[in-house]
Amino acid sequence: MYIRETQKKKGLFHGMLSPEMNHEELAEMMKTSVLYHNGPLVALNKPPGLAVTGKPGELTLLSVLPEVGQHLGLSQELHVVRAPGKESSGLVLLSSCPQITKTFQKFFIHSRRAQKPTVTYWAVTTGVPATAKGEIRVALKLDKVKGIDLVVPVKAPSRQTLKEGVKKTLTHFSVEDSTSDCALVKLQPLTAFPSQLLVHMVLQLCPVLGDHVYSARVGSILGENFLLPVETTVPQTQVLNELFLRRLQITSKEVALLPLHLHLQQILLPQTSVAPGVLIAPLPPFFSQTLCNLGLQMSDQPKKK
């Protein structure tokens, strides 16, 4: 089974991986997740919770790519060109041609230098950004916080720290729809850093729904959100109030199972003989259900009156 039976009844988490899934089941699932195939180019729609790479023997996307390639009749090995993080869902761009891979990677590097976004994520946030659109610029680094490897912001990076793993990051954002306590946000990162989008939204006091790592850095008193010191907060199950839980149609005991609502929906590509100008991945069923439950709509859909 691909979907947890206890969650299937609710409908909210439909589309997640089952923790009992084996290699053969994952391979079959990924074969049915192919969105685009033309020659050496392949695009998949990855579910949340599936790591792209991992240690030998671990169940990852990479571990089942040989079966996917064979299913598509490819004679050469598939390689990952672009992909979202483990807990995120969405587009995975694959290629079995080294030259095509190199062409795409050059395109992404040049676009990043020109500050032209090539990827678009959709996120559901708890809380609404203070401005309808803008950009988030902050230096980030990987650090130990109470013995746990986490991404932390750096207030005033120096030349020396930039040589020691600190990276300046940038994300464009726009609020596509919102209610009093949540929002549907379009995110376009112009840099690539682990957990960049999660940390950026936390700094906006609007953690991504299902973020059980960085959302603990946002506290709330009488409905007002504020940042807690990084050095005193560690990952924990996201805290949601009773009204929010009722709208999501879940109980407090089910919050820990809530998937991350961060979806890589669109990738722009250079013009080649095998690639369209843009690839789009449909939202996971649980993500669409959450939008419905919270009264949020994507911009290409008419607003309900």
mmCIF file with all atom_site columns, C-alpha atoms in Angstrom, residues 126-127 180-182 209 220 222-225 237-252 255 258 294:
data_model
loop_
_atom_site.group_PDB
_atom_site.id
_atom_site.type_symbol
_atom_site.label_atom_id
_atom_site.label_alt_id
_atom_site.label_comp_id
_atom_site.label_asym_id
_atom_site.label_entity_id
_atom_site.label_seq_id
_atom_site.pdbx_PDB_ins_code
_atom_site.Cartn_x
_atom_site.Cartn_y
_atom_site.Cartn_z
_atom_site.occupancy
_atom_site.B_iso_or_equiv
_atom_site.pdbx_formal_charge
_atom_site.auth_seq_id
_atom_site.auth_comp_id
_atom_site.auth_asym_id
_atom_site.auth_atom_id
_atom_site.pdbx_PDB_model_num
ATOM 1  C CA . THR A 1 126 ? 0.795   29.216 9.154  1.00 0.00 ? 126 THR A CA 1
ATOM 2  C CA . GLY A 1 127 ? 0.530   32.958 9.387  1.00 0.00 ? 127 GLY A CA 1
ATOM 3  C CA . SER A 1 180 ? -6.629  35.595 8.738  1.00 0.00 ? 180 SER A CA 1
ATOM 4  C CA . ASP A 1 181 ? -4.138  32.952 9.876  1.00 0.00 ? 181 ASP A CA 1
ATOM 5  C CA . CYS A 1 182 ? -2.671  31.163 6.843  1.00 0.00 ? 182 CYS A CA 1
ATOM 6  C CA . LEU A 1 209 ? 2.681   23.904 7.292  1.00 0.00 ? 209 LEU A CA 1
ATOM 7  C CA . SER A 1 220 ? 3.199   33.110 19.774 1.00 0.00 ? 220 SER A CA 1
ATOM 8  C CA . LEU A 1 222 ? -2.043  36.283 22.206 1.00 0.00 ? 222 LEU A CA 1
ATOM 9  C CA . GLY A 1 223 ? -1.955  35.570 18.482 1.00 0.00 ? 223 GLY A CA 1
ATOM 10 C CA . GLU A 1 224 ? 1.215   37.584 17.851 1.00 0.00 ? 224 GLU A CA 1
ATOM 11 C CA . ASN A 1 225 ? 4.158   35.640 16.410 1.00 0.00 ? 225 ASN A CA 1
ATOM 12 C CA . THR A 1 237 ? 6.229   18.701 16.128 1.00 0.00 ? 237 THR A CA 1
ATOM 13 C CA . GLN A 1 238 ? 4.655   21.870 14.744 1.00 0.00 ? 238 GLN A CA 1
ATOM 14 C CA . VAL A 1 239 ? 2.283   23.577 17.190 1.00 0.00 ? 239 VAL A CA 1
ATOM 15 C CA . LEU A 1 240 ? -1.162  24.384 15.752 1.00 0.00 ? 240 LEU A CA 1
ATOM 16 C CA . ASN A 1 241 ? -4.111  25.831 17.653 1.00 0.00 ? 241 ASN A CA 1
ATOM 17 C CA . GLU A 1 242 ? -7.430  24.027 18.015 1.00 0.00 ? 242 GLU A CA 1
ATOM 18 C CA . LEU A 1 243 ? -9.227  26.187 15.436 1.00 0.00 ? 243 LEU A CA 1
ATOM 19 C CA . PHE A 1 244 ? -6.551  25.465 12.858 1.00 0.00 ? 244 PHE A CA 1
ATOM 20 C CA . LEU A 1 245 ? -6.733  21.726 13.600 1.00 0.00 ? 245 LEU A CA 1
ATOM 21 C CA . ARG A 1 246 ? -10.515 21.726 13.144 1.00 0.00 ? 246 ARG A CA 1
ATOM 22 C CA . ARG A 1 247 ? -10.183 23.428 9.774  1.00 0.00 ? 247 ARG A CA 1
ATOM 23 C CA . LEU A 1 248 ? -7.570  20.870 8.731  1.00 0.00 ? 248 LEU A CA 1
ATOM 24 C CA . GLN A 1 249 ? -9.913  18.141 10.004 1.00 0.00 ? 249 GLN A CA 1
ATOM 25 C CA . ILE A 1 250 ? -7.218  16.445 12.047 1.00 0.00 ? 250 ILE A CA 1
ATOM 26 C CA . THR A 1 251 ? -6.602  15.859 15.759 1.00 0.00 ? 251 THR A CA 1
ATOM 27 C CA . SER A 1 252 ? -3.656  17.023 17.842 1.00 0.00 ? 252 SER A CA 1
ATOM 28 C CA . VAL A 1 255 ? -0.133  16.710 13.717 1.00 0.00 ? 255 VAL A CA 1
ATOM 29 C CA . LEU A 1 258 ? 1.305   16.194 8.874  1.00 0.00 ? 258 LEU A CA 1
ATOM 30 C CA . LEU A 1 294 ? -8.369  26.211 4.720  1.00 0.00 ? 294 LEU A CA 1
#
